[in-house]
mmCIF file of C-alpha atoms in Angstrom:
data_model
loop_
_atom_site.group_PDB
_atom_site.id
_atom_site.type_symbol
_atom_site.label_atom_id
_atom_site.label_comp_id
_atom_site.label_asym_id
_atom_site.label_seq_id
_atom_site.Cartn_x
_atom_site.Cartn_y
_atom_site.Cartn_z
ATOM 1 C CA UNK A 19 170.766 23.347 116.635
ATOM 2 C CA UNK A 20 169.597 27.006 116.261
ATOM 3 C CA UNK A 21 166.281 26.073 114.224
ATOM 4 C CA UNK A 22 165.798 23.990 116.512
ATOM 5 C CA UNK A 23 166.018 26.453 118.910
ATOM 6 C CA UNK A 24 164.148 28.850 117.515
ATOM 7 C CA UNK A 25 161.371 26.358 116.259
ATOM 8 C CA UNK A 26 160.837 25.705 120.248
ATOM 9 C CA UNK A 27 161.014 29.395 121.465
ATOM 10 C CA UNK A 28 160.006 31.539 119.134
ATOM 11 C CA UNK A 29 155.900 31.718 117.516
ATOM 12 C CA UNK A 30 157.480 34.321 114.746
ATOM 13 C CA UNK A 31 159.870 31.945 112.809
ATOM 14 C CA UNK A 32 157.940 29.943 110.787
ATOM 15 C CA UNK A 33 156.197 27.634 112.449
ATOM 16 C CA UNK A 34 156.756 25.826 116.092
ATOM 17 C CA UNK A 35 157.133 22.589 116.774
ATOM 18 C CA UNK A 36 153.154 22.433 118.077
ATOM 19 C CA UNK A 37 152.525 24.025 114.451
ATOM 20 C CA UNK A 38 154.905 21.455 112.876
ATOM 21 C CA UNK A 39 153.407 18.447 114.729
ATOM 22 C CA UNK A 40 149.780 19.491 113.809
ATOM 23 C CA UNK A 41 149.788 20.243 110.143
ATOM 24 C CA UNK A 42 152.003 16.297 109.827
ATOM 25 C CA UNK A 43 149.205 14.812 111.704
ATOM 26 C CA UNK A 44 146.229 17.024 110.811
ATOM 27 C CA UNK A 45 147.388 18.848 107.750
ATOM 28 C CA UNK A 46 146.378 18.604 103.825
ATOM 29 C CA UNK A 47 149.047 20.573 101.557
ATOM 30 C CA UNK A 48 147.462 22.821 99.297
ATOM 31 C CA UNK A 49 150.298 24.854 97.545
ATOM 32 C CA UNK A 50 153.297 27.479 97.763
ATOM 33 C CA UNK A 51 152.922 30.878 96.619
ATOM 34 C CA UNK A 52 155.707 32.608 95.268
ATOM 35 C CA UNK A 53 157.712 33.677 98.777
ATOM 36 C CA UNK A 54 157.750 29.900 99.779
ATOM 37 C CA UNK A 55 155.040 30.353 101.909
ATOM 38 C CA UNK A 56 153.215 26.958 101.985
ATOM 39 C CA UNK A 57 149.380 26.774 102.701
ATOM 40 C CA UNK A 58 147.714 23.891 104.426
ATOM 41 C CA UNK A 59 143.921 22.407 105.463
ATOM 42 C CA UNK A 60 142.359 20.460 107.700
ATOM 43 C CA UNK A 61 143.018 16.761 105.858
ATOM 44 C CA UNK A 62 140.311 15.055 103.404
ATOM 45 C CA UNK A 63 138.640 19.006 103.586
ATOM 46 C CA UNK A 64 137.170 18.361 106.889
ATOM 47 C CA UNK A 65 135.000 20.788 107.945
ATOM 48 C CA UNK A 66 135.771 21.604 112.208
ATOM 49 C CA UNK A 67 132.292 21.202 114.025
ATOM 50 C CA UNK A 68 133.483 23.991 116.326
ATOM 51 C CA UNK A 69 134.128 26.805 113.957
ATOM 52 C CA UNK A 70 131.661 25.303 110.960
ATOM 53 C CA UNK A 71 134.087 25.576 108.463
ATOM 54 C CA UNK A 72 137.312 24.315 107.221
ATOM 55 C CA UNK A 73 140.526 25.087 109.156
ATOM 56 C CA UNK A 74 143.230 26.856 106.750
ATOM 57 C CA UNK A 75 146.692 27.877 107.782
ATOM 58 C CA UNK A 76 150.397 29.150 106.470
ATOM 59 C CA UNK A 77 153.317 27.987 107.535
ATOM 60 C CA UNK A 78 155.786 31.493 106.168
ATOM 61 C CA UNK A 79 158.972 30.902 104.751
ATOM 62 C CA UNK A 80 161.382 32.814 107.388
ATOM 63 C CA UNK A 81 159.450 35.821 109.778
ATOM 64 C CA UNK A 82 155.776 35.210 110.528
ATOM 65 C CA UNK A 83 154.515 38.606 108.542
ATOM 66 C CA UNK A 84 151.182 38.419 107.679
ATOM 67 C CA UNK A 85 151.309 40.878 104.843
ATOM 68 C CA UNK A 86 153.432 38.121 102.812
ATOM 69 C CA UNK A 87 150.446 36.410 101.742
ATOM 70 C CA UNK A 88 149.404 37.440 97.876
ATOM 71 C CA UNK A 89 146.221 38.459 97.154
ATOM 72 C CA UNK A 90 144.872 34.920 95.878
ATOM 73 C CA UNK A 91 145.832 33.254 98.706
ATOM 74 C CA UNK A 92 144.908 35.764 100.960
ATOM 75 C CA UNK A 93 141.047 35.351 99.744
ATOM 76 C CA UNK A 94 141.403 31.606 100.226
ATOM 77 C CA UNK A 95 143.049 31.777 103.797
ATOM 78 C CA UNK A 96 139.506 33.888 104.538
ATOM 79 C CA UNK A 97 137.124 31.568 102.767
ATOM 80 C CA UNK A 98 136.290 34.396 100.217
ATOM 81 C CA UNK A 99 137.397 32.446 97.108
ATOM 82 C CA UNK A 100 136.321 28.580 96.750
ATOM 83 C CA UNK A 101 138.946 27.414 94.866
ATOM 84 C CA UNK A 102 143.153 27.785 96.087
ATOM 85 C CA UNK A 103 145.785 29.613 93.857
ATOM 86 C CA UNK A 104 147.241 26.262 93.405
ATOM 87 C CA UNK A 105 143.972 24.462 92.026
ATOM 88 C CA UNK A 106 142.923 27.244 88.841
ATOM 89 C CA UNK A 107 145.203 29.033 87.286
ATOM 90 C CA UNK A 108 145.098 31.765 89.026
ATOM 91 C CA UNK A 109 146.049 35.503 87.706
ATOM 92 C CA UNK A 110 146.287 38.148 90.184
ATOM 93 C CA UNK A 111 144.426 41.508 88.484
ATOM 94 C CA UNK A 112 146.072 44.441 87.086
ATOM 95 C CA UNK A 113 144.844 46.674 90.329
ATOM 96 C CA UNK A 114 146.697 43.831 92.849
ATOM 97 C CA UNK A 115 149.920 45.174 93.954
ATOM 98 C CA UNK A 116 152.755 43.639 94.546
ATOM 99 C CA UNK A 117 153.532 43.076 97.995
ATOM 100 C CA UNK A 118 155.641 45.717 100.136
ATOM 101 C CA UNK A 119 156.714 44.861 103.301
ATOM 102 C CA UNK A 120 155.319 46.979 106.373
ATOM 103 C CA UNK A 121 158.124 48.706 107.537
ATOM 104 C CA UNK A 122 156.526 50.190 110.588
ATOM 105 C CA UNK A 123 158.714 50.157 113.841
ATOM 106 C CA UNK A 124 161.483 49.835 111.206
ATOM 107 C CA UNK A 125 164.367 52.686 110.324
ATOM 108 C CA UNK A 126 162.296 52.356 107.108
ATOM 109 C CA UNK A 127 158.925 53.525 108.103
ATOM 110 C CA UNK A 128 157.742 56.660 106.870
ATOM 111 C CA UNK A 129 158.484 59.413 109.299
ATOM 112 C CA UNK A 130 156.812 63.385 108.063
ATOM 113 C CA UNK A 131 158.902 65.957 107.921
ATOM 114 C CA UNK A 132 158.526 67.977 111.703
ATOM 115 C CA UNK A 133 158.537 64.370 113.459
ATOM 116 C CA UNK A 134 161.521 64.429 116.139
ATOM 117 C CA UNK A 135 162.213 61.144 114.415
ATOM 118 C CA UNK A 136 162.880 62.818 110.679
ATOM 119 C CA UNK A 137 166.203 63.451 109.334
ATOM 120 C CA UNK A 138 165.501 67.506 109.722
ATOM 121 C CA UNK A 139 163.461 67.251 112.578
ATOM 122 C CA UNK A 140 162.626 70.953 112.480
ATOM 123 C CA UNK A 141 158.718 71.889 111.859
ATOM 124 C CA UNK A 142 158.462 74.212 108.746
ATOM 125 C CA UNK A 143 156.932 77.487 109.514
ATOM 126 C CA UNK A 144 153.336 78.028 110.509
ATOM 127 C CA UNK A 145 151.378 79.206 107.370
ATOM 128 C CA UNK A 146 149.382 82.465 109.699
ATOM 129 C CA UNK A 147 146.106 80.470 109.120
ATOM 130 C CA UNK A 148 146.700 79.800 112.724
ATOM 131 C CA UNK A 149 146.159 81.085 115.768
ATOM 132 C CA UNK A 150 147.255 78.997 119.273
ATOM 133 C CA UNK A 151 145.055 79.178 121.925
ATOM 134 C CA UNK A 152 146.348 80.446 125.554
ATOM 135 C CA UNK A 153 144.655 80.505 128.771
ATOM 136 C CA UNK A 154 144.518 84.297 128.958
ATOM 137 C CA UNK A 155 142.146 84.279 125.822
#
């Protein structure tokens, strides 16, 4: 009953049901990548006469996050790379990172020491390099 739920309400689980309903109908599978994230196109490789090009989507595997997708797949989902992950054996390069989730608005994100958010909120001292202005100057 919750997925349910949550497949009607919410746009960042998944998919919803409109999502659902149009990759059964409309939807080719192409592959999964190594999160579970499962990649689809338009069906038979149609090409949409409104956009002039193929329609590709992901369906994630839990929260919608957008910085899931791997490399390969990421330059298939933007029509950079002809070919899908799943159709050459694809081998991400030795510069391709592994992905890191973006912990921004999180108690993870990176907060610099001086932010009123950091653990020792207090600014370290001024170096003398600088001098604040004041109206009286």
């Amino acid at each position: 009953m919750k997925r349910l739920f949550l497949d009607i309400f919410t746009w960042w689980n998944s998919a919803t049901i409109g999502t659902r309903v149009h990759t059964y109908f409309s939807g080719e599978f192409v592959g999964e990548d190594e999160f579970g994230n499962r990649y689809y196109r338009s069906k038979g490789g149609k090409v949409d006469p409104t956009l002039g090009f193929q329609r590709r989507w992901v369906i994630f595997k839990g929260e919608a996050e957008a910085t899931k997708i791997p490399s390969g797949w990421h330059g298939w989902m933007h029509h950079k790379d002809v070919p899908a992950p799943s159709e050459v054996s694809y081998k991400p390069r030795e510069w391709e990172k592994p992905f890191q989730p973006n912990l921004t608005g999180t108690a993870g994100a990176y907060r610099p020491k001086g932010s009123i958010v950091h653990q020792d909120p207090h600014r370290p001292q001024a170096t003398g390099d600088y001098d604040a202005w004041s109206p009286g100057q």
